[in-house]
Amino acid sequence: MAVDASKISLRHIRDVEDGVLRQFSCGRSQLDEFLHEDARDYDKHGLTSTVVVFHADVAVPIGYFSLTADSVHLNSGERTDLGLPFDAPISYYPAVKLTKLAVIESMQSTGVGEYLIDLICGIASSAPFAVRLITVDAVNLERVLSFYERVGFMESLSEKKERGAQKMRETILMFKDLYQ
Ligand SMILES: CC(C)(COP(=O)(O)OP(=O)(O)OC[C@H]1O[C@@H](n2cnc3c(N)ncnc32)[C@H](O)[C@@H]1OP(=O)(O)O)[C@@H](O)C(=O)NCCC(=O)NCCS
């Protein structure tokens, strides 16, 4: 479903009152509590920067996302997939980590998440520094993983190998190549 971009506005968490933040609920308590209690401090101390999403027809925030600088180690297959036309002797690739992403329960599955991913890719691509990849530690649930796959993320094979011995991973490191 297409989101009407003319009705969407973004405000940095610094410009949103606590009372407004507290009205947000996506149904996953960890993500709700982060926005209600921790996001402001994480921003103040340079750990992750949070943007709150509003819709002209909705009284409460409809979503939020948090971003942090990152770098990713790729295995040789993943490096080949980048399709660089020259040999770049670097093992870590510049990235932006999507540390949090959530949409209010009543608007989930209406395309807002996909719209926000496009927006985040645009923000990262237009930064005045190089960003090749968007990364995310996706919650290890079928619906969440299929959402990220649908919007162009793939699982990091390097991380899978490193953490392969663990029976049940709580999160799965995934990345999306901004140049594909
Ligand atoms: C995951 C999430 C950000 C996706 O945003 P969205 O606006 O619902 O996504 P879209 O409408 O663009 O795409 C819909 C797809 O997202 C996934 N999705 C929808 N609701 C979901 C939910 N409650 N939890 C997890 N994934 C969900 C499904 O794959 C869905 O496809 P379907 O409708 O065919 O089942 C959003 O559902 C959400 O906030 N979920 C709860 C918090 C969460 O799990 N965040 C991710 C942490 S890594």
mmCIF file of C-alpha atoms and ligand atoms in Angstrom:
data_model
loop_
_atom_site.group_PDB
_atom_site.id
_atom_site.type_symbol
_atom_site.label_atom_id
_atom_site.label_comp_id
_atom_site.label_asym_id
_atom_site.label_seq_id
_atom_site.Cartn_x
_atom_site.Cartn_y
_atom_site.Cartn_z
ATOM 1 C CA MET A 1 0.000 0.000 0.000
ATOM 2 C CA ALA A 2 1.377 3.433 -0.901
ATOM 3 C CA VAL A 3 1.989 5.949 1.867
ATOM 4 C CA ASP A 4 0.895 9.540 1.190
ATOM 5 C CA ALA A 5 4.265 11.238 1.633
ATOM 6 C CA SER A 6 2.648 14.694 1.764
ATOM 7 C CA LYS A 7 1.089 13.734 5.124
ATOM 8 C CA ILE A 8 4.319 12.497 6.706
ATOM 9 C CA SER A 9 6.601 14.709 8.760
ATOM 10 C CA LEU A 10 9.762 13.942 10.706
ATOM 11 C CA ARG A 11 10.957 15.454 13.958
ATOM 12 C CA HIS A 12 14.185 14.786 15.729
ATOM 13 C CA ILE A 13 13.644 13.392 19.233
ATOM 14 C CA ARG A 14 15.143 16.575 20.700
ATOM 15 C CA ASP A 15 12.079 18.449 19.387
ATOM 16 C CA VAL A 16 9.420 16.049 20.689
ATOM 17 C CA GLU A 17 7.991 16.215 24.229
ATOM 18 C CA ASP A 18 8.121 13.195 26.548
ATOM 19 C CA GLY A 19 4.311 13.116 26.768
ATOM 20 C CA VAL A 20 4.078 12.715 22.986
ATOM 21 C CA LEU A 21 6.733 9.985 22.902
ATOM 22 C CA ARG A 22 4.850 8.041 25.576
ATOM 23 C CA GLN A 23 1.797 7.783 23.326
ATOM 24 C CA PHE A 24 3.696 5.575 20.882
ATOM 25 C CA SER A 25 3.188 1.812 20.946
ATOM 26 C CA CYS A 26 4.262 -0.768 18.353
ATOM 27 C CA GLY A 27 3.338 -3.765 20.506
ATOM 28 C CA ARG A 28 6.922 -4.813 21.186
ATOM 29 C CA SER A 29 7.698 -3.580 24.709
ATOM 30 C CA GLN A 30 11.479 -3.348 24.218
ATOM 31 C CA LEU A 31 11.018 -0.947 21.311
ATOM 32 C CA ASP A 32 8.308 1.078 23.072
ATOM 33 C CA GLU A 33 10.384 1.413 26.237
ATOM 34 C CA PHE A 34 13.441 2.464 24.289
ATOM 35 C CA LEU A 35 11.546 5.411 22.803
ATOM 36 C CA HIS A 36 9.804 6.308 26.079
ATOM 37 C CA GLU A 37 12.812 6.025 28.388
ATOM 38 C CA ASP A 38 16.197 5.715 26.683
ATOM 39 C CA ALA A 39 16.252 7.253 23.207
ATOM 40 C CA ARG A 40 16.816 10.807 24.446
ATOM 41 C CA ASP A 41 19.891 9.820 26.493
ATOM 42 C CA TYR A 42 21.282 7.696 23.654
ATOM 43 C CA ASP A 43 21.012 10.759 21.436
ATOM 44 C CA LYS A 44 22.545 13.136 23.982
ATOM 45 C CA HIS A 45 25.585 10.903 24.405
ATOM 46 C CA GLY A 46 26.217 10.187 20.727
ATOM 47 C CA LEU A 47 25.131 6.536 20.758
ATOM 48 C CA THR A 48 22.179 6.589 18.392
ATOM 49 C CA SER A 49 20.092 9.358 16.879
ATOM 50 C CA THR A 50 16.302 9.002 16.835
ATOM 51 C CA VAL A 51 13.806 10.496 14.411
ATOM 52 C CA VAL A 52 10.080 10.426 15.254
ATOM 53 C CA VAL A 53 7.561 10.060 12.412
ATOM 54 C CA PHE A 54 4.184 11.846 12.335
ATOM 55 C CA HIS A 55 1.157 11.604 10.042
ATOM 56 C CA ALA A 56 -1.117 14.617 9.482
ATOM 57 C CA ASP A 57 -4.279 12.567 10.247
ATOM 58 C CA VAL A 58 -2.961 10.777 13.351
ATOM 59 C CA ALA A 59 -2.631 12.392 16.776
ATOM 60 C CA VAL A 60 0.257 10.229 18.043
ATOM 61 C CA PRO A 61 3.654 9.425 16.500
ATOM 62 C CA ILE A 62 3.188 6.703 13.852
ATOM 63 C CA GLY A 63 6.746 5.442 13.962
ATOM 64 C CA TYR A 64 10.350 6.084 14.782
ATOM 65 C CA PHE A 65 13.788 5.042 13.644
ATOM 66 C CA SER A 66 17.271 5.370 15.121
ATOM 67 C CA LEU A 67 20.544 5.511 13.208
ATOM 68 C CA THR A 68 24.206 5.065 14.145
ATOM 69 C CA ALA A 69 27.474 5.016 12.176
ATOM 70 C CA ASP A 70 28.690 1.476 11.502
ATOM 71 C CA SER A 71 31.113 -0.623 9.450
ATOM 72 C CA VAL A 72 30.696 -4.157 8.171
ATOM 73 C CA HIS A 73 33.086 -6.996 7.462
ATOM 74 C CA LEU A 74 32.114 -8.834 4.284
ATOM 75 C CA ASN A 75 33.260 -12.302 3.260
ATOM 76 C CA SER A 76 34.781 -12.734 -0.204
ATOM 77 C CA GLY A 77 31.470 -13.777 -1.786
ATOM 78 C CA GLU A 78 29.725 -10.746 -0.372
ATOM 79 C CA ARG A 79 32.561 -8.511 -1.588
ATOM 80 C CA THR A 80 32.143 -9.979 -5.065
ATOM 81 C CA ASP A 81 28.415 -9.223 -4.871
ATOM 82 C CA LEU A 82 29.236 -5.539 -4.426
ATOM 83 C CA GLY A 83 30.542 -5.684 -8.008
ATOM 84 C CA LEU A 84 33.336 -3.150 -7.533
ATOM 85 C CA PRO A 85 35.073 -2.592 -10.900
ATOM 86 C CA PHE A 86 38.496 -2.495 -9.182
ATOM 87 C CA ASP A 87 40.242 -4.287 -6.329
ATOM 88 C CA ALA A 88 39.737 -2.329 -3.099
ATOM 89 C CA PRO A 89 42.009 -3.719 -0.373
ATOM 90 C CA ILE A 90 39.611 -2.935 2.467
ATOM 91 C CA SER A 91 37.958 -5.454 4.755
ATOM 92 C CA TYR A 92 35.420 -3.138 6.398
ATOM 93 C CA TYR A 93 32.775 -1.300 4.434
ATOM 94 C CA PRO A 94 31.204 2.011 5.500
ATOM 95 C CA ALA A 95 27.675 1.607 6.790
ATOM 96 C CA VAL A 96 24.836 3.180 8.732
ATOM 97 C CA LYS A 97 23.124 0.967 11.296
ATOM 98 C CA LEU A 98 19.377 1.065 11.655
ATOM 99 C CA THR A 99 19.433 0.450 15.398
ATOM 100 C CA LYS A 100 15.661 0.756 15.875
ATOM 101 C CA LEU A 101 12.623 0.768 13.596
ATOM 102 C CA ALA A 102 9.022 0.600 14.708
ATOM 103 C CA VAL A 103 5.565 1.507 13.421
ATOM 104 C CA ILE A 104 2.427 1.924 15.591
ATOM 105 C CA GLU A 105 0.372 -1.229 15.811
ATOM 106 C CA SER A 106 -2.696 0.217 14.077
ATOM 107 C CA MET A 107 -0.684 1.126 10.973
ATOM 108 C CA GLN A 108 1.511 -1.964 10.638
ATOM 109 C CA SER A 109 1.299 -3.811 7.326
ATOM 110 C CA THR A 110 0.144 -0.651 5.513
ATOM 111 C CA GLY A 111 3.494 0.149 3.889
ATOM 112 C CA VAL A 112 4.861 2.621 6.454
ATOM 113 C CA GLY A 113 7.858 0.395 7.274
ATOM 114 C CA GLU A 114 8.816 0.105 3.618
ATOM 115 C CA TYR A 115 8.376 3.858 3.150
ATOM 116 C CA LEU A 116 10.697 4.503 6.119
ATOM 117 C CA ILE A 117 13.357 2.152 4.738
ATOM 118 C CA ASP A 118 13.331 4.132 1.452
ATOM 119 C CA LEU A 119 13.582 7.353 3.416
ATOM 120 C CA ILE A 120 16.497 6.053 5.513
ATOM 121 C CA CYS A 121 18.332 4.912 2.367
ATOM 122 C CA GLY A 122 17.845 8.424 0.946
ATOM 123 C CA ILE A 123 19.195 10.014 4.133
ATOM 124 C CA ALA A 124 22.251 7.725 4.130
ATOM 125 C CA SER A 125 22.903 8.202 0.404
ATOM 126 C CA SER A 126 22.851 11.974 0.677
ATOM 127 C CA ALA A 127 25.127 12.189 3.737
ATOM 128 C CA PRO A 128 28.324 14.174 3.132
ATOM 129 C CA PHE A 129 30.376 11.027 3.734
ATOM 130 C CA ALA A 130 30.477 7.618 2.040
ATOM 131 C CA VAL A 131 27.895 5.028 3.047
ATOM 132 C CA ARG A 132 27.737 1.784 1.096
ATOM 133 C CA LEU A 133 25.520 -0.363 3.320
ATOM 134 C CA ILE A 134 22.574 -0.075 5.687
ATOM 135 C CA THR A 135 22.773 -2.666 8.462
ATOM 136 C CA VAL A 136 20.200 -3.905 10.942
ATOM 137 C CA ASP A 137 20.170 -6.408 13.797
ATOM 138 C CA ALA A 138 16.777 -7.785 12.856
ATOM 139 C CA VAL A 139 14.722 -9.487 15.575
ATOM 140 C CA ASN A 140 14.865 -13.207 14.755
ATOM 141 C CA LEU A 141 11.175 -13.628 13.939
ATOM 142 C CA GLU A 142 9.815 -14.815 10.607
ATOM 143 C CA ARG A 143 7.659 -11.717 10.012
ATOM 144 C CA VAL A 144 10.467 -9.307 10.816
ATOM 145 C CA LEU A 145 13.015 -11.164 8.683
ATOM 146 C CA SER A 146 10.626 -11.413 5.752
ATOM 147 C CA PHE A 147 9.934 -7.667 6.019
ATOM 148 C CA TYR A 148 13.659 -6.847 5.775
ATOM 149 C CA GLU A 149 14.180 -9.330 2.933
ATOM 150 C CA ARG A 150 11.289 -7.825 1.007
ATOM 151 C CA VAL A 151 12.818 -4.340 1.272
ATOM 152 C CA GLY A 152 16.213 -5.538 0.009
ATOM 153 C CA PHE A 153 18.222 -6.698 3.037
ATOM 154 C CA MET A 154 20.172 -9.948 3.150
ATOM 155 C CA GLU A 155 21.704 -11.879 5.984
ATOM 156 C CA SER A 156 25.384 -11.234 6.703
ATOM 157 C CA LEU A 157 27.132 -14.526 5.986
ATOM 158 C CA SER A 158 30.297 -13.464 7.857
ATOM 159 C CA GLU A 159 28.302 -12.962 11.024
ATOM 160 C CA LYS A 160 26.344 -16.164 10.496
ATOM 161 C CA LYS A 161 29.624 -18.084 10.316
ATOM 162 C CA GLU A 162 30.990 -16.383 13.425
ATOM 163 C CA ARG A 163 27.870 -16.983 15.456
ATOM 164 C CA GLY A 164 26.853 -20.231 13.784
ATOM 165 C CA ALA A 165 27.428 -22.348 16.866
ATOM 166 C CA GLN A 166 24.785 -20.487 18.828
ATOM 167 C CA LYS A 167 21.508 -22.387 18.793
ATOM 168 C CA MET A 168 19.056 -19.532 18.710
ATOM 169 C CA ARG A 169 20.203 -16.080 17.696
ATOM 170 C CA GLU A 170 18.064 -13.319 19.167
ATOM 171 C CA THR A 171 18.900 -11.035 16.269
ATOM 172 C CA ILE A 172 20.234 -11.576 12.756
ATOM 173 C CA LEU A 173 22.669 -9.092 11.229
ATOM 174 C CA MET A 174 21.380 -8.095 7.803
ATOM 175 C CA PHE A 175 22.570 -5.513 5.305
ATOM 176 C CA LYS A 176 21.311 -3.681 2.244
ATOM 177 C CA ASP A 177 23.635 -2.417 -0.488
ATOM 178 C CA LEU A 178 22.740 1.179 -1.344
ATOM 179 C CA TYR A 179 24.421 0.841 -4.740
ATOM 180 C CA GLN A 180 22.263 -2.015 -6.043
HETATM 181 C C1 LIG B 1 8.574 -4.591 11.385
HETATM 182 C C2 LIG B 1 7.878 -3.252 11.099
HETATM 183 C C3 LIG B 1 8.821 -2.094 11.339
HETATM 184 C C4 LIG B 1 7.466 -3.254 9.621
HETATM 185 O O1 LIG B 1 6.752 -2.067 9.345
HETATM 186 P P1 LIG B 1 5.324 -2.147 8.628
HETATM 187 O O2 LIG B 1 4.876 -0.752 8.413
HETATM 188 O O3 LIG B 1 4.419 -3.047 9.358
HETATM 189 O O4 LIG B 1 5.783 -2.836 7.263
HETATM 190 P P2 LIG B 1 5.139 -2.754 5.844
HETATM 191 O O5 LIG B 1 3.683 -2.453 5.937
HETATM 192 O O6 LIG B 1 5.971 -1.901 4.955
HETATM 193 O O7 LIG B 1 5.351 -4.257 5.424
HETATM 194 C C5 LIG B 1 4.537 -5.253 6.002
HETATM 195 C C6 LIG B 1 5.351 -6.464 6.395
HETATM 196 O O8 LIG B 1 6.114 -6.220 7.583
HETATM 197 C C7 LIG B 1 6.039 -7.377 8.450
HETATM 198 N N1 LIG B 1 5.247 -7.063 9.652
HETATM 199 C C8 LIG B 1 4.029 -6.509 9.725
HETATM 200 N N2 LIG B 1 3.610 -6.384 10.997
HETATM 201 C C9 LIG B 1 4.597 -6.888 11.766
HETATM 202 C C10 LIG B 1 4.764 -7.039 13.173
HETATM 203 N N3 LIG B 1 3.818 -6.711 14.069
HETATM 204 N N4 LIG B 1 5.925 -7.517 13.618
HETATM 205 C C11 LIG B 1 6.872 -7.880 12.745
HETATM 206 N N5 LIG B 1 6.765 -7.790 11.410
HETATM 207 C C12 LIG B 1 5.642 -7.294 10.908
HETATM 208 C C13 LIG B 1 5.378 -8.461 7.637
HETATM 209 O O9 LIG B 1 6.362 -9.138 6.849
HETATM 210 C C14 LIG B 1 4.464 -7.648 6.748
HETATM 211 O O10 LIG B 1 4.068 -8.300 5.611
HETATM 212 P P3 LIG B 1 2.538 -8.814 5.602
HETATM 213 O O11 LIG B 1 1.689 -7.621 5.892
HETATM 214 O O12 LIG B 1 2.393 -9.353 4.228
HETATM 215 O O13 LIG B 1 2.481 -9.837 6.693
HETATM 216 C C15 LIG B 1 6.595 -3.067 11.954
HETATM 217 O O14 LIG B 1 5.679 -4.080 11.656
HETATM 218 C C16 LIG B 1 6.851 -3.039 13.439
HETATM 219 O O15 LIG B 1 7.069 -1.961 13.999
HETATM 220 N N6 LIG B 1 6.785 -4.201 14.115
HETATM 221 C C17 LIG B 1 6.970 -4.271 15.546
HETATM 222 C C18 LIG B 1 8.352 -3.823 15.941
HETATM 223 C C19 LIG B 1 9.469 -4.639 15.276
HETATM 224 O O16 LIG B 1 9.460 -5.840 15.293
HETATM 225 N N7 LIG B 1 10.441 -3.912 14.690
HETATM 226 C C20 LIG B 1 11.578 -4.511 13.989
HETATM 227 C C21 LIG B 1 12.757 -4.619 14.914
HETATM 228 S S1 LIG B 1 14.193 -5.152 14.014
#
